[in-house]
Amino acid sequence: MSRFVPDAVAAGPPSPSDHCVLVAGRRLLTPFPRRADLDDLPDDVAWVPVGSLDGVRVWAAGLPERIDTLGDWRGWPSIAAALDEPRTALAGRALQIVTWRRSHRYCGACATELADVPGEHARRCPGCDLYVPMQLSPAVLTAIRRGEEILLVRHTYGPTELWALVAGFVEAGESLEEAVHREVAEEVGLTVSGLRYFGSQPWAMSGPGVVLTGFLASAARDAEPVVDGKELAEARWWPLRDLPEALPPTYSISRWLIDAAVAELA
């Protein structure tokens, strides 16, 4: 199996044999070409290192618009559904880094154009010396069980047909566990116990720096969800042996959590 190792330390420009991930808006060029196959690119493309795939350097660059002659341009969900985990991870990392660089060009304190910090995915202001790292936005999601049932919800936005898990962003001053209890209380009016950490996943669909953190938890046997109709349209208990078809995609930690709950029951 391939192995992707993220880093930010390589010195450019990329060599002809290096892998390249091109980003235009929210789309990525597939398949990922070697640098030698991209002779038609403009000379002013700004390459940034994202890591290595099986020992070969990987670079990313943002383009102002798609160049259709280069190949197919696909969104990250389409890539994640088709490729193995290492290539999905490097695609997500490239998309997040390029998006962050595009939206953090100027200093928020004095409006001077920011300069790259060598060896880091960060920028520094040459005017006031403000340091601007690529900040993470942690979010939590929780698989809540009630005996042999699991709580699934449908949102009022996004893919509204999916039955998903209770989720939300961590607020300033909160631990991950505190965020779980708050989000569960706010979204479905429940309290949970037996909170267990499951794992995490960078999530390129939600913007630069988003990291999803998954938990397993339990609710009382008489617990019934209550939704306000703003963020959630519906919440209900589903038997773990008879789940709906419209579940989160198999490449998502939401689905991994649901599958883990099913496995525990078995």
PDB file of C-alpha atoms in Angstrom:
ATOM      1  CA  MET A   1       0.000   0.000   0.000  1.00  0.00           C
ATOM      2  CA  SER A   2       1.172   3.532  -0.739  1.00  0.00           C
ATOM      3  CA  ARG A   3       2.309   5.815   2.084  1.00  0.00           C
ATOM      4  CA  PHE A   4       1.874   9.583   2.239  1.00  0.00           C
ATOM      5  CA  VAL A   5       4.023  11.549   4.693  1.00  0.00           C
ATOM      6  CA  PRO A   6       3.011  15.231   5.094  1.00  0.00           C
ATOM      7  CA  ASP A   7       5.649  17.919   5.604  1.00  0.00           C
ATOM      8  CA  ALA A   8       6.583  21.451   4.541  1.00  0.00           C
ATOM      9  CA  VAL A   9      10.372  21.300   4.406  1.00  0.00           C
ATOM     10  CA  ALA A  10      11.366  20.778   0.781  1.00  0.00           C
ATOM     11  CA  ALA A  11      13.123  23.505  -1.198  1.00  0.00           C
ATOM     12  CA  GLY A  12      11.756  24.216  -4.668  1.00  0.00           C
ATOM     13  CA  PRO A  13      11.288  24.126  -7.496  1.00  0.00           C
ATOM     14  CA  PRO A  14       9.904  20.604  -7.993  1.00  0.00           C
ATOM     15  CA  SER A  15      12.008  18.173  -9.993  1.00  0.00           C
ATOM     16  CA  PRO A  16      10.651  16.580 -13.201  1.00  0.00           C
ATOM     17  CA  SER A  17       9.814  13.306 -11.405  1.00  0.00           C
ATOM     18  CA  ASP A  18       7.956  14.910  -8.479  1.00  0.00           C
ATOM     19  CA  HIS A  19       4.193  14.517  -8.082  1.00  0.00           C
ATOM     20  CA  CYS A  20       2.087  17.666  -8.530  1.00  0.00           C
ATOM     21  CA  VAL A  21      -1.411  18.496  -7.310  1.00  0.00           C
ATOM     22  CA  LEU A  22      -3.012  21.422  -9.112  1.00  0.00           C
ATOM     23  CA  VAL A  23      -5.985  23.219  -7.546  1.00  0.00           C
ATOM     24  CA  ALA A  24      -8.398  25.582  -9.294  1.00  0.00           C
ATOM     25  CA  GLY A  25     -11.132  26.819  -6.992  1.00  0.00           C
ATOM     26  CA  ARG A  26     -12.379  23.688  -5.224  1.00  0.00           C
ATOM     27  CA  ARG A  27     -11.321  21.313  -8.013  1.00  0.00           C
ATOM     28  CA  LEU A  28      -8.152  19.243  -8.379  1.00  0.00           C
ATOM     29  CA  LEU A  29      -6.480  17.941 -11.530  1.00  0.00           C
ATOM     30  CA  THR A  30      -6.606  14.144 -11.845  1.00  0.00           C
ATOM     31  CA  PRO A  31      -4.724  11.934 -12.209  1.00  0.00           C
ATOM     32  CA  PHE A  32      -1.928  13.683 -10.295  1.00  0.00           C
ATOM     33  CA  PRO A  33       0.784  14.361 -12.890  1.00  0.00           C
ATOM     34  CA  ARG A  34       4.561  14.469 -12.628  1.00  0.00           C
ATOM     35  CA  ARG A  35       6.165  17.881 -13.013  1.00  0.00           C
ATOM     36  CA  ALA A  36       7.670  16.785 -16.348  1.00  0.00           C
ATOM     37  CA  ASP A  37       4.131  16.425 -17.739  1.00  0.00           C
ATOM     38  CA  LEU A  38       3.211  20.063 -17.027  1.00  0.00           C
ATOM     39  CA  ASP A  39       5.321  22.018 -19.497  1.00  0.00           C
ATOM     40  CA  ASP A  40       2.370  24.220 -20.484  1.00  0.00           C
ATOM     41  CA  LEU A  41       1.952  25.797 -17.046  1.00  0.00           C
ATOM     42  CA  PRO A  42       2.645  29.525 -16.591  1.00  0.00           C
ATOM     43  CA  ASP A  43       6.123  30.376 -15.301  1.00  0.00           C
ATOM     44  CA  ASP A  44       4.789  32.229 -12.250  1.00  0.00           C
ATOM     45  CA  VAL A  45       3.094  29.212 -10.633  1.00  0.00           C
ATOM     46  CA  ALA A  46       3.881  29.192  -6.901  1.00  0.00           C
ATOM     47  CA  TRP A  47       4.692  25.653  -5.788  1.00  0.00           C
ATOM     48  CA  VAL A  48       4.379  24.654  -2.122  1.00  0.00           C
ATOM     49  CA  PRO A  49       5.553  21.325  -0.638  1.00  0.00           C
ATOM     50  CA  VAL A  50       2.895  19.092   0.882  1.00  0.00           C
ATOM     51  CA  GLY A  51       4.903  15.942   1.666  1.00  0.00           C
ATOM     52  CA  SER A  52       6.018  12.763  -0.057  1.00  0.00           C
ATOM     53  CA  LEU A  53       4.235   9.761  -1.574  1.00  0.00           C
ATOM     54  CA  ASP A  54       6.275   6.561  -1.397  1.00  0.00           C
ATOM     55  CA  GLY A  55       9.419   8.643  -1.053  1.00  0.00           C
ATOM     56  CA  VAL A  56       8.651  10.939  -4.016  1.00  0.00           C
ATOM     57  CA  ARG A  57       8.102  14.638  -3.293  1.00  0.00           C
ATOM     58  CA  VAL A  58       4.581  16.049  -3.701  1.00  0.00           C
ATOM     59  CA  TRP A  59       3.925  19.703  -4.533  1.00  0.00           C
ATOM     60  CA  ALA A  60       0.727  21.741  -4.770  1.00  0.00           C
ATOM     61  CA  ALA A  61      -0.108  24.897  -6.663  1.00  0.00           C
ATOM     62  CA  GLY A  62      -3.198  27.016  -7.133  1.00  0.00           C
ATOM     63  CA  LEU A  63      -4.310  28.179 -10.571  1.00  0.00           C
ATOM     64  CA  PRO A  64      -6.657  31.119 -11.201  1.00  0.00           C
ATOM     65  CA  GLU A  65      -8.799  28.909 -13.432  1.00  0.00           C
ATOM     66  CA  ARG A  66      -8.954  25.388 -14.763  1.00  0.00           C
ATOM     67  CA  ILE A  67      -6.867  24.443 -17.804  1.00  0.00           C
ATOM     68  CA  ASP A  68      -9.031  21.766 -19.399  1.00  0.00           C
ATOM     69  CA  THR A  69      -6.318  20.499 -21.726  1.00  0.00           C
ATOM     70  CA  LEU A  70      -4.360  19.188 -18.737  1.00  0.00           C
ATOM     71  CA  GLY A  71      -6.934  16.549 -17.749  1.00  0.00           C
ATOM     72  CA  ASP A  72     -10.003  16.050 -15.593  1.00  0.00           C
ATOM     73  CA  TRP A  73     -10.820  18.380 -12.696  1.00  0.00           C
ATOM     74  CA  ARG A  74     -12.679  16.765  -9.821  1.00  0.00           C
ATOM     75  CA  GLY A  75     -13.890  17.740  -6.381  1.00  0.00           C
ATOM     76  CA  TRP A  76     -12.318  16.212  -3.290  1.00  0.00           C
ATOM     77  CA  PRO A  77     -15.358  13.996  -2.464  1.00  0.00           C
ATOM     78  CA  SER A  78     -15.132  12.406  -5.915  1.00  0.00           C
ATOM     79  CA  ILE A  79     -11.406  11.809  -5.434  1.00  0.00           C
ATOM     80  CA  ALA A  80     -11.893  10.389  -1.944  1.00  0.00           C
ATOM     81  CA  ALA A  81     -14.529   7.970  -3.234  1.00  0.00           C
ATOM     82  CA  ALA A  82     -12.246   6.667  -5.998  1.00  0.00           C
ATOM     83  CA  LEU A  83      -8.666   6.681  -4.682  1.00  0.00           C
ATOM     84  CA  ASP A  84      -6.821   4.975  -1.846  1.00  0.00           C
ATOM     85  CA  GLU A  85      -6.395   6.675   1.533  1.00  0.00           C
ATOM     86  CA  PRO A  86      -2.840   8.049   0.968  1.00  0.00           C
ATOM     87  CA  ARG A  87      -3.789   9.801  -2.283  1.00  0.00           C
ATOM     88  CA  THR A  88      -7.036  11.019  -0.729  1.00  0.00           C
ATOM     89  CA  ALA A  89      -5.019  12.475   2.162  1.00  0.00           C
ATOM     90  CA  LEU A  90      -2.505  14.263  -0.068  1.00  0.00           C
ATOM     91  CA  ALA A  91      -5.326  15.652  -2.218  1.00  0.00           C
ATOM     92  CA  GLY A  92      -7.134  16.961   0.848  1.00  0.00           C
ATOM     93  CA  ARG A  93      -3.958  18.472   2.273  1.00  0.00           C
ATOM     94  CA  ALA A  94      -3.135  20.173  -1.024  1.00  0.00           C
ATOM     95  CA  LEU A  95      -6.656  21.594  -1.307  1.00  0.00           C
ATOM     96  CA  GLN A  96      -6.610  22.906   2.266  1.00  0.00           C
ATOM     97  CA  ILE A  97      -3.157  24.502   1.962  1.00  0.00           C
ATOM     98  CA  VAL A  98      -3.856  26.169  -1.386  1.00  0.00           C
ATOM     99  CA  THR A  99      -7.238  27.443  -0.156  1.00  0.00           C
ATOM    100  CA  TRP A 100      -5.649  28.841   3.010  1.00  0.00           C
ATOM    101  CA  ARG A 101      -2.887  30.599   1.043  1.00  0.00           C
ATOM    102  CA  ARG A 102      -5.449  32.176  -1.277  1.00  0.00           C
ATOM    103  CA  SER A 103      -7.488  33.537   1.634  1.00  0.00           C
ATOM    104  CA  HIS A 104      -4.503  34.714   3.736  1.00  0.00           C
ATOM    105  CA  ARG A 105      -2.565  37.017   1.445  1.00  0.00           C
ATOM    106  CA  TYR A 106      -2.557  40.202   3.525  1.00  0.00           C
ATOM    107  CA  CYS A 107      -1.861  41.043   7.137  1.00  0.00           C
ATOM    108  CA  GLY A 108      -4.983  41.416   9.242  1.00  0.00           C
ATOM    109  CA  ALA A 109      -3.269  44.055  11.405  1.00  0.00           C
ATOM    110  CA  CYS A 110      -1.665  46.426   8.882  1.00  0.00           C
ATOM    111  CA  ALA A 111      -2.784  45.119   5.436  1.00  0.00           C
ATOM    112  CA  THR A 112       0.783  44.508   4.214  1.00  0.00           C
ATOM    113  CA  GLU A 113       1.192  41.559   1.830  1.00  0.00           C
ATOM    114  CA  LEU A 114       2.338  38.523   3.799  1.00  0.00           C
ATOM    115  CA  ALA A 115       5.550  36.594   3.089  1.00  0.00           C
ATOM    116  CA  ASP A 116       6.024  32.822   3.314  1.00  0.00           C
ATOM    117  CA  VAL A 117       7.896  31.350   6.273  1.00  0.00           C
ATOM    118  CA  PRO A 118      10.450  28.828   4.938  1.00  0.00           C
ATOM    119  CA  GLY A 119       9.864  25.274   6.097  1.00  0.00           C
ATOM    120  CA  GLU A 120       6.363  25.969   7.413  1.00  0.00           C
ATOM    121  CA  HIS A 121       2.841  26.391   6.152  1.00  0.00           C
ATOM    122  CA  ALA A 122       2.731  29.841   7.699  1.00  0.00           C
ATOM    123  CA  ARG A 123       3.208  33.472   6.709  1.00  0.00           C
ATOM    124  CA  ARG A 124       4.729  36.508   8.378  1.00  0.00           C
ATOM    125  CA  CYS A 125       4.071  40.201   7.863  1.00  0.00           C
ATOM    126  CA  PRO A 126       7.185  42.127   6.750  1.00  0.00           C
ATOM    127  CA  GLY A 127       5.563  45.325   8.019  1.00  0.00           C
ATOM    128  CA  CYS A 128       4.596  44.532  11.616  1.00  0.00           C
ATOM    129  CA  ASP A 129       6.114  41.040  12.028  1.00  0.00           C
ATOM    130  CA  LEU A 130       2.740  39.386  12.677  1.00  0.00           C
ATOM    131  CA  TYR A 131       3.078  35.595  12.474  1.00  0.00           C
ATOM    132  CA  VAL A 132       0.160  33.889  10.684  1.00  0.00           C
ATOM    133  CA  PRO A 133       0.190  30.083  10.971  1.00  0.00           C
ATOM    134  CA  MET A 134      -2.234  27.832   9.161  1.00  0.00           C
ATOM    135  CA  GLN A 135      -4.723  27.430  11.981  1.00  0.00           C
ATOM    136  CA  LEU A 136      -6.801  24.325  12.596  1.00  0.00           C
ATOM    137  CA  SER A 137     -10.574  24.306  13.070  1.00  0.00           C
ATOM    138  CA  PRO A 138     -11.437  21.227  15.160  1.00  0.00           C
ATOM    139  CA  ALA A 139     -14.930  19.769  15.041  1.00  0.00           C
ATOM    140  CA  VAL A 140     -16.479  16.885  16.947  1.00  0.00           C
ATOM    141  CA  LEU A 141     -18.958  14.254  15.868  1.00  0.00           C
ATOM    142  CA  THR A 142     -20.516  11.591  18.029  1.00  0.00           C
ATOM    143  CA  ALA A 143     -22.042   8.179  17.473  1.00  0.00           C
ATOM    144  CA  ILE A 144     -24.665   7.940  20.235  1.00  0.00           C
ATOM    145  CA  ARG A 145     -26.035   4.515  21.093  1.00  0.00           C
ATOM    146  CA  ARG A 146     -29.160   3.606  23.018  1.00  0.00           C
ATOM    147  CA  GLY A 147     -28.873  -0.125  23.556  1.00  0.00           C
ATOM    148  CA  GLU A 148     -28.954  -1.678  20.071  1.00  0.00           C
ATOM    149  CA  GLU A 149     -29.916   1.594  18.376  1.00  0.00           C
ATOM    150  CA  ILE A 150     -27.912   4.562  17.088  1.00  0.00           C
ATOM    151  CA  LEU A 151     -29.015   8.188  16.816  1.00  0.00           C
ATOM    152  CA  LEU A 152     -28.899   9.553  13.274  1.00  0.00           C
ATOM    153  CA  VAL A 153     -29.871  13.047  12.149  1.00  0.00           C
ATOM    154  CA  ARG A 154     -30.700  14.867   8.942  1.00  0.00           C
ATOM    155  CA  HIS A 155     -29.552  18.460   8.454  1.00  0.00           C
ATOM    156  CA  THR A 156     -31.427  21.396   6.992  1.00  0.00           C
ATOM    157  CA  TYR A 157     -28.389  22.286   4.836  1.00  0.00           C
ATOM    158  CA  GLY A 158     -25.798  20.455   2.743  1.00  0.00           C
ATOM    159  CA  PRO A 159     -26.653  16.880   1.707  1.00  0.00           C
ATOM    160  CA  THR A 160     -30.042  16.936   3.423  1.00  0.00           C
ATOM    161  CA  GLU A 161     -30.921  13.393   2.343  1.00  0.00           C
ATOM    162  CA  LEU A 162     -28.139  11.808   4.410  1.00  0.00           C
ATOM    163  CA  TRP A 163     -28.627  10.325   7.845  1.00  0.00           C
ATOM    164  CA  ALA A 164     -25.544  11.540   9.708  1.00  0.00           C
ATOM    165  CA  LEU A 165     -24.182  12.048  13.227  1.00  0.00           C
ATOM    166  CA  VAL A 166     -24.488  14.949  15.648  1.00  0.00           C
ATOM    167  CA  ALA A 167     -21.523  17.256  14.946  1.00  0.00           C
ATOM    168  CA  GLY A 168     -20.246  20.771  15.460  1.00  0.00           C
ATOM    169  CA  PHE A 169     -17.188  22.968  15.788  1.00  0.00           C
ATOM    170  CA  VAL A 170     -15.229  23.294  19.004  1.00  0.00           C
ATOM    171  CA  GLU A 171     -15.532  26.753  20.573  1.00  0.00           C
ATOM    172  CA  ALA A 172     -12.777  28.798  22.215  1.00  0.00           C
ATOM    173  CA  GLY A 173     -11.949  27.571  25.709  1.00  0.00           C
ATOM    174  CA  GLU A 174     -13.590  24.167  25.214  1.00  0.00           C
ATOM    175  CA  SER A 175     -12.047  20.728  25.381  1.00  0.00           C
ATOM    176  CA  LEU A 176     -13.127  18.226  22.738  1.00  0.00           C
ATOM    177  CA  GLU A 177     -15.193  16.382  25.329  1.00  0.00           C
ATOM    178  CA  GLU A 178     -16.940  19.560  26.465  1.00  0.00           C
ATOM    179  CA  ALA A 179     -17.772  20.351  22.852  1.00  0.00           C
ATOM    180  CA  VAL A 180     -19.395  16.923  22.448  1.00  0.00           C
ATOM    181  CA  HIS A 181     -21.655  17.426  25.472  1.00  0.00           C
ATOM    182  CA  ARG A 182     -22.600  20.959  24.365  1.00  0.00           C
ATOM    183  CA  GLU A 183     -23.356  20.015  20.748  1.00  0.00           C
ATOM    184  CA  VAL A 184     -25.429  16.989  21.750  1.00  0.00           C
ATOM    185  CA  ALA A 185     -27.422  19.103  24.206  1.00  0.00           C
ATOM    186  CA  GLU A 186     -27.910  21.947  21.713  1.00  0.00           C
ATOM    187  CA  GLU A 187     -28.790  19.872  18.671  1.00  0.00           C
ATOM    188  CA  VAL A 188     -30.877  17.025  20.070  1.00  0.00           C
ATOM    189  CA  GLY A 189     -31.487  17.947  23.737  1.00  0.00           C
ATOM    190  CA  LEU A 190     -29.762  14.859  25.154  1.00  0.00           C
ATOM    191  CA  THR A 191     -27.107  14.092  27.731  1.00  0.00           C
ATOM    192  CA  VAL A 192     -24.610  11.324  27.033  1.00  0.00           C
ATOM    193  CA  SER A 193     -22.253   9.195  29.107  1.00  0.00           C
ATOM    194  CA  GLY A 194     -19.400   6.760  28.533  1.00  0.00           C
ATOM    195  CA  LEU A 195     -17.668   9.131  26.102  1.00  0.00           C
ATOM    196  CA  ARG A 196     -14.845   7.355  24.214  1.00  0.00           C
ATOM    197  CA  TYR A 197     -12.410   8.811  21.729  1.00  0.00           C
ATOM    198  CA  PHE A 198     -12.494   7.039  18.346  1.00  0.00           C
ATOM    199  CA  GLY A 199     -10.163   8.864  15.950  1.00  0.00           C
ATOM    200  CA  SER A 200      -9.761  11.907  13.720  1.00  0.00           C
ATOM    201  CA  GLN A 201      -9.711  12.865  10.036  1.00  0.00           C
ATOM    202  CA  PRO A 202      -8.719  16.022   8.146  1.00  0.00           C
ATOM    203  CA  TRP A 203     -11.810  17.120   6.229  1.00  0.00           C
ATOM    204  CA  ALA A 204     -11.083  19.064   3.059  1.00  0.00           C
ATOM    205  CA  MET A 205     -14.773  19.526   2.193  1.00  0.00           C
ATOM    206  CA  SER A 206     -15.340  22.022   5.000  1.00  0.00           C
ATOM    207  CA  GLY A 207     -12.484  24.427   4.346  1.00  0.00           C
ATOM    208  CA  PRO A 208      -8.833  24.876   5.250  1.00  0.00           C
ATOM    209  CA  GLY A 209      -7.655  23.367   8.499  1.00  0.00           C
ATOM    210  CA  VAL A 210     -10.819  21.475   9.450  1.00  0.00           C
ATOM    211  CA  VAL A 211     -10.124  18.345  11.519  1.00  0.00           C
ATOM    212  CA  LEU A 212     -12.981  16.043  12.487  1.00  0.00           C
ATOM    213  CA  THR A 213     -12.681  14.240  15.823  1.00  0.00           C
ATOM    214  CA  GLY A 214     -14.931  11.266  16.452  1.00  0.00           C
ATOM    215  CA  PHE A 215     -16.381   9.921  19.695  1.00  0.00           C
ATOM    216  CA  LEU A 216     -18.626   7.065  20.783  1.00  0.00           C
ATOM    217  CA  ALA A 217     -21.157   7.654  23.576  1.00  0.00           C
ATOM    218  CA  SER A 218     -24.268   6.230  25.190  1.00  0.00           C
ATOM    219  CA  ALA A 219     -27.673   7.672  26.046  1.00  0.00           C
ATOM    220  CA  ALA A 220     -30.274   6.526  28.564  1.00  0.00           C
ATOM    221  CA  ARG A 221     -32.772   3.916  27.382  1.00  0.00           C
ATOM    222  CA  ASP A 222     -35.674   6.391  27.659  1.00  0.00           C
ATOM    223  CA  ALA A 223     -33.788   9.255  25.914  1.00  0.00           C
ATOM    224  CA  GLU A 224     -35.678  10.858  23.015  1.00  0.00           C
ATOM    225  CA  PRO A 225     -34.148  13.537  20.758  1.00  0.00           C
ATOM    226  CA  VAL A 226     -35.708  16.963  20.298  1.00  0.00           C
ATOM    227  CA  VAL A 227     -34.688  19.163  17.342  1.00  0.00           C
ATOM    228  CA  ASP A 228     -35.420  22.838  16.785  1.00  0.00           C
ATOM    229  CA  GLY A 229     -35.694  22.673  12.989  1.00  0.00           C
ATOM    230  CA  LYS A 230     -32.909  25.196  12.413  1.00  0.00           C
ATOM    231  CA  GLU A 231     -29.783  23.087  11.924  1.00  0.00           C
ATOM    232  CA  LEU A 232     -31.463  19.696  12.083  1.00  0.00           C
ATOM    233  CA  ALA A 233     -34.585  18.672  10.239  1.00  0.00           C
ATOM    234  CA  GLU A 234     -34.986  15.304  11.936  1.00  0.00           C
ATOM    235  CA  ALA A 235     -33.378  13.012  14.515  1.00  0.00           C
ATOM    236  CA  ARG A 236     -34.360   9.447  15.259  1.00  0.00           C
ATOM    237  CA  TRP A 237     -33.094   6.173  16.684  1.00  0.00           C
ATOM    238  CA  TRP A 238     -32.254   3.493  14.123  1.00  0.00           C
ATOM    239  CA  PRO A 239     -31.721  -0.194  14.877  1.00  0.00           C
ATOM    240  CA  LEU A 240     -28.056  -1.016  14.246  1.00  0.00           C
ATOM    241  CA  ARG A 241     -29.201  -4.107  12.344  1.00  0.00           C
ATOM    242  CA  ASP A 242     -31.505  -2.097  10.084  1.00  0.00           C
ATOM    243  CA  LEU A 243     -29.822   1.179   9.129  1.00  0.00           C
ATOM    244  CA  PRO A 244     -31.022   3.474   6.309  1.00  0.00           C
ATOM    245  CA  GLU A 245     -29.310   3.376   2.922  1.00  0.00           C
ATOM    246  CA  ALA A 246     -28.535   7.109   2.841  1.00  0.00           C
ATOM    247  CA  LEU A 247     -25.521   7.047   5.169  1.00  0.00           C
ATOM    248  CA  PRO A 248     -22.327   9.158   5.010  1.00  0.00           C
ATOM    249  CA  PRO A 249     -19.765   8.032   2.407  1.00  0.00           C
ATOM    250  CA  THR A 250     -17.424   5.162   3.228  1.00  0.00           C
ATOM    251  CA  TYR A 251     -14.336   7.431   3.164  1.00  0.00           C
ATOM    252  CA  SER A 252     -15.659   9.613   6.019  1.00  0.00           C
ATOM    253  CA  ILE A 253     -15.076   9.284   9.755  1.00  0.00           C
ATOM    254  CA  SER A 254     -18.852   9.621  10.179  1.00  0.00           C
ATOM    255  CA  ARG A 255     -19.274   6.300   8.390  1.00  0.00           C
ATOM    256  CA  TRP A 256     -16.342   4.751  10.252  1.00  0.00           C
ATOM    257  CA  LEU A 257     -18.052   5.618  13.541  1.00  0.00           C
ATOM    258  CA  ILE A 258     -21.357   4.117  12.412  1.00  0.00           C
ATOM    259  CA  ASP A 259     -19.594   0.977  11.214  1.00  0.00           C
ATOM    260  CA  ALA A 260     -17.722   0.770  14.542  1.00  0.00           C
ATOM    261  CA  ALA A 261     -21.028   0.879  16.431  1.00  0.00           C
ATOM    262  CA  VAL A 262     -22.389  -1.930  14.233  1.00  0.00           C
ATOM    263  CA  ALA A 263     -19.226  -3.963  14.820  1.00  0.00           C
ATOM    264  CA  GLU A 264     -19.497  -3.527  18.590  1.00  0.00           C
ATOM    265  CA  LEU A 265     -23.043  -4.875  18.500  1.00  0.00           C
ATOM    266  CA  ALA A 266     -21.901  -7.911  16.517  1.00  0.00           C
TER     267      ALA A 266
END
